[in-house]
């Protein structure tokens, strides 16, 4: 090997190490900083945090209009570490970190490439629900983000090795997702439809093992489902009231619902898409023209989920949709973008470094904004 070849090889190795080290450093620094700044903000609790503290003294099947998984997690952490702002902040940031880990693992299961995994993780951090809403006052949705990421990882794992154990694990993931956020129930339905529409993956649905998934999911979520049926007004009343917000607009309710949903979709995805477009400018047409089994499956899951959300809005006569209510579905959006890049075979030198810098600047600026706003 010539000196020139040796130098090129060493440079390539260094670039690879750097593209791995930078995102790891960003993720570790960001969640550490988020934890510390929440402690510095003091003991004034936001509404969701106050609810966690209020419900932390007893372990129950249900607590109100939100499912209980995050309450159970905080109850356990509170018993071990005490009920405090420290525990609230640690659990939230640890849960968000878990979301990043499982989404990256899902990408690695399908594409195997480090770049694909980091695109999905950095893309997740660029979602407004993660870097802004979560730092303000989300709790149950934070648990749901982790549940969606875990579900996607298990789905990819099951596709690779469709064993009874993996089908059972998918059922457990689906059950936990429902216990994290009620609208998670849409995701398994969208997944089944998306897989049935993909000939190469249809076999994952058309098998007796799916009964194992359903059975395990019912076992995990069943006790709380019984509680919901027994306390239906408590579990759903407040949410439906918010979605049926009064409005002076004389437009048909169906049109208002469609507009609200479309606006929320844009708010959930536009910033991530813009960051992605900056890094991969010049290759956008190639990337979005590329397709694979998994780009089609994830893309269909997103579209079907939004269609089902719209159908539910029409069914309950909802005229309001806030971005945070559909934010859990967009955990899959960075994974979709990562699979698109992988399918296109596009290799932009330094892309992960650029993505890390852009996302890092974005999330730390808004972390500072949230911190400063807490004193006003």
Coordinates of N, CA, C and O in Angstrom, one line a residue, residues 56-132:
X56 N -48.4 10.4 42.5 CA -47.3 9.5 42.8 C -47.4 8.7 44.1 O -46.5 8.0 44.4
X57 N -48.5 9.0 44.9 CA -48.6 8.4 46.2 C -49.3 7.0 46.2 O -49.4 6.4 47.2
X58 N -49.8 6.6 45.0 CA -50.6 5.4 45.0 C -50.4 4.8 43.6 O -50.4 5.5 42.6
X59 N -50.4 3.5 43.6 CA -50.3 2.7 42.3 C -51.7 2.2 41.9 O -52.3 1.4 42.7
X60 N -52.3 2.8 40.8 CA -53.6 2.5 40.5 C -53.7 2.0 39.0 O -52.8 2.3 38.2
X61 N -54.8 1.4 38.6 CA -55.0 1.0 37.2 C -55.2 2.2 36.3 O -54.9 2.1 35.1
X62 N -55.8 3.3 36.8 CA -56.1 4.5 36.0 C -56.1 5.7 36.9 O -56.3 5.6 38.1
X63 N -55.8 6.8 36.3 CA -55.7 8.1 37.1 C -56.5 9.2 36.6 O -56.6 10.2 37.2
X64 N -57.1 9.1 35.4 CA -57.9 10.2 34.8 C -58.0 10.1 33.3 O -58.2 9.0 32.8
X65 N -57.8 11.2 32.6 CA -57.9 11.1 31.2 C -56.6 10.8 30.4 O -56.6 10.8 29.2
X66 N -55.6 10.4 31.2 CA -54.4 9.9 30.5 C -54.1 8.5 31.0 O -54.3 8.2 32.1
X67 N -53.5 7.7 30.1 CA -53.1 6.3 30.5 C -52.0 6.3 31.5 O -51.3 7.3 31.7
X68 N -51.8 5.2 32.2 CA -51.0 5.2 33.5 C -49.5 4.9 33.4 O -48.8 4.9 34.4
X69 N -49.0 4.5 32.2 CA -47.6 4.0 32.1 C -46.6 5.0 32.7 O -45.8 4.6 33.5
X70 N -46.7 6.2 32.3 CA -45.7 7.2 32.8 C -45.9 7.4 34.3 O -44.9 7.6 35.1
X71 N -47.2 7.4 34.8 CA -47.4 7.5 36.2 C -46.8 6.4 37.0 O -46.2 6.5 38.1
X72 N -46.9 5.2 36.4 CA -46.3 4.0 37.1 C -44.8 4.1 37.1 O -44.2 3.8 38.1
X73 N -44.2 4.6 36.0 CA -42.7 4.8 36.0 C -42.3 5.8 37.1 O -41.4 5.5 37.8
X74 N -43.0 6.9 37.2 CA -42.7 7.9 38.1 C -42.9 7.4 39.6 O -42.1 7.7 40.5
X75 N -43.9 6.6 39.8 CA -44.2 6.0 41.1 C -43.0 5.2 41.5 O -42.5 5.3 42.7
X76 N -42.5 4.3 40.6 CA -41.4 3.5 40.9 C -40.1 4.3 41.2 O -39.4 4.0 42.2
X77 N -39.9 5.3 40.3 CA -38.7 6.1 40.6 C -38.8 6.9 41.9 O -37.8 7.1 42.6
X78 N -40.0 7.4 42.2 CA -40.3 8.1 43.4 C -40.0 7.3 44.6 O -39.5 7.8 45.6
X79 N -40.4 6.0 44.6 CA -40.2 5.1 45.7 C -38.7 4.9 46.0 O -38.3 4.7 47.1
X80 N -37.9 4.9 44.9 CA -36.5 4.6 45.0 C -35.7 5.9 45.3 O -34.9 5.9 46.2
X81 N -36.0 7.0 44.6 CA -35.2 8.2 44.7 C -35.9 9.3 45.4 O -35.3 10.4 45.6
X82 N -37.2 9.1 45.7 CA -38.0 10.2 46.3 C -38.7 11.1 45.3 O -38.2 11.2 44.1
X83 N -39.8 11.7 45.6 CA -40.6 12.5 44.7 C -40.0 13.9 44.8 O -40.1 14.6 45.8
X84 N -39.4 14.3 43.7 CA -38.7 15.6 43.6 C -38.6 16.1 42.2 O -38.8 15.3 41.2
X85 N -38.2 17.3 42.0 CA -37.9 17.8 40.7 C -36.7 17.0 40.0 O -36.7 16.8 38.8
X86 N -35.8 16.6 40.8 CA -34.7 15.8 40.3 C -35.2 14.6 39.7 O -34.7 14.2 38.6
X87 N -36.1 13.9 40.3 CA -36.7 12.6 39.8 C -37.5 12.9 38.5 O -37.4 12.1 37.6
X88 N -38.3 13.9 38.6 CA -39.1 14.3 37.4 C -38.1 14.6 36.2 O -38.4 14.0 35.1
X89 N -37.1 15.4 36.4 CA -36.2 15.7 35.3 C -35.4 14.5 34.8 O -35.2 14.3 33.6
X90 N -34.9 13.7 35.7 CA -34.1 12.5 35.3 C -35.0 11.5 34.5 O -34.5 11.0 33.5
X91 N -36.2 11.3 35.0 CA -37.1 10.3 34.3 C -37.4 10.8 32.9 O -37.3 10.0 31.9
X92 N -37.7 12.1 32.8 CA -38.0 12.6 31.4 C -36.9 12.5 30.5 O -37.0 12.0 29.4
X93 N -35.7 12.9 30.9 CA -34.6 12.9 30.0 C -34.1 11.5 29.7 O -33.6 11.2 28.6
X94 N -34.2 10.6 30.7 CA -33.8 9.2 30.5 C -34.7 8.6 29.5 O -34.3 7.8 28.6
X95 N -36.0 8.9 29.6 CA -37.0 8.3 28.6 C -36.8 8.8 27.2 O -36.9 8.1 26.3
X96 N -36.4 10.1 27.1 CA -36.1 10.7 25.8 C -34.9 10.0 25.2 O -34.8 9.7 24.0
X97 N -33.9 9.8 26.0 CA -32.7 9.1 25.6 C -33.0 7.7 25.1 O -32.5 7.2 24.1
X98 N -33.9 7.0 25.8 CA -34.3 5.7 25.4 C -34.9 5.7 24.1 O -34.7 4.8 23.2
X99 N -35.7 6.7 23.8 CA -36.4 6.9 22.5 C -35.3 7.0 21.4 O -35.4 6.3 20.3
X100 N -34.3 7.8 21.6 CA -33.2 7.9 20.7 C -32.5 6.6 20.4 O -32.2 6.2 19.3
X101 N -32.2 5.8 21.5 CA -31.5 4.6 21.4 C -32.3 3.6 20.6 O -31.8 2.9 19.6
X102 N -33.6 3.4 20.9 CA -34.4 2.4 20.2 C -34.6 2.8 18.7 O -34.7 1.9 17.8
X103 N -34.8 4.1 18.4 CA -35.0 4.5 17.0 C -33.7 4.2 16.2 O -33.7 3.7 15.1
X104 N -32.5 4.5 16.8 CA -31.3 4.2 16.2 C -31.1 2.7 16.0 O -30.6 2.2 14.9
X105 N -31.5 1.9 16.9 CA -31.4 0.4 16.8 C -32.3 -0.1 15.7 O -32.0 -1.0 15.0
X106 N -33.5 0.5 15.6 CA -34.4 0.1 14.5 C -33.8 0.4 13.2 O -33.9 -0.4 12.2
X107 N -33.2 1.5 13.0 CA -32.5 1.9 11.8 C -31.4 0.9 11.5 O -31.2 0.4 10.3
X108 N -30.6 0.5 12.5 CA -29.5 -0.4 12.3 C -30.0 -1.8 11.9 O -29.3 -2.5 11.1
X109 N -31.1 -2.2 12.4 CA -31.7 -3.5 12.1 C -32.0 -3.6 10.6 O -31.8 -4.7 10.0
X110 N -32.5 -2.6 10.0 CA -32.9 -2.6 8.6 C -31.8 -2.3 7.7 O -31.5 -3.0 6.7
X111 N -31.1 -1.1 8.0 CA -30.1 -0.6 7.0 C -28.7 -1.0 7.4 O -27.8 -0.9 6.5
X112 N -28.4 -1.3 8.6 CA -27.1 -1.7 9.1 C -26.0 -0.6 9.1 O -24.9 -0.8 9.6
X113 N -26.3 0.5 8.5 CA -25.3 1.6 8.4 C -25.3 2.5 9.5 O -26.4 2.9 10.0
X114 N -24.1 3.0 10.0 CA -24.1 3.9 11.1 C -24.7 5.2 10.7 O -25.4 5.9 11.5
X115 N -24.5 5.7 9.5 CA -25.1 7.0 9.0 C -26.6 6.9 9.1 O -27.3 7.9 9.6
X116 N -27.2 5.8 8.7 CA -28.7 5.7 8.7 C -29.2 5.8 10.2 O -30.2 6.5 10.4
X117 N -28.5 5.2 11.1 CA -28.9 5.2 12.5 C -28.8 6.6 13.0 O -29.7 7.1 13.7
X118 N -27.7 7.3 12.7 CA -27.5 8.7 13.2 C -28.5 9.7 12.6 O -28.9 10.6 13.2
X119 N -28.8 9.5 11.3 CA -29.9 10.3 10.7 C -31.2 10.2 11.5 O -31.8 11.2 11.7
X120 N -31.5 9.0 11.8 CA -32.8 8.8 12.6 C -32.7 9.4 14.0 O -33.7 10.1 14.4
X121 N -31.6 9.3 14.7 CA -31.5 9.8 16.0 C -31.5 11.3 16.0 O -32.2 12.0 16.8
X122 N -30.7 11.9 15.1 CA -30.6 13.4 15.0 C -31.9 14.0 14.5 O -32.3 15.0 15.0
X123 N -32.5 13.2 13.6 CA -33.8 13.7 13.1 C -34.9 13.7 14.3 O -35.7 14.6 14.3
X124 N -34.8 12.7 15.1 CA -35.7 12.7 16.3 C -35.5 13.9 17.2 O -36.5 14.5 17.6
X125 N -34.2 14.2 17.4 CA -34.0 15.4 18.3 C -34.4 16.7 17.6 O -34.7 17.7 18.3
X126 N -34.6 16.7 16.3 CA -35.0 17.9 15.6 C -36.5 18.1 15.6 O -37.0 19.1 15.1
X127 N -37.3 17.2 16.1 CA -38.7 17.3 16.1 C -39.1 18.3 17.2 O -38.6 18.2 18.4
X128 N -40.0 19.3 16.9 CA -40.4 20.2 18.0 C -41.0 19.6 19.2 O -40.8 20.1 20.3
X129 N -41.6 18.5 19.1 CA -42.2 17.8 20.3 C -41.1 17.3 21.2 O -41.3 17.2 22.4
X130 N -39.9 17.1 20.7 CA -38.8 16.6 21.5 C -38.0 17.7 22.1 O -37.8 17.8 23.3
X131 N -37.5 18.7 21.3 CA -36.6 19.7 21.8 C -37.4 20.9 22.4 O -36.8 21.7 23.1
X132 N -38.7 21.1 22.1 CA -39.4 22.2 22.7 C -40.5 21.8 23.6 O -40.5 22.1 24.8

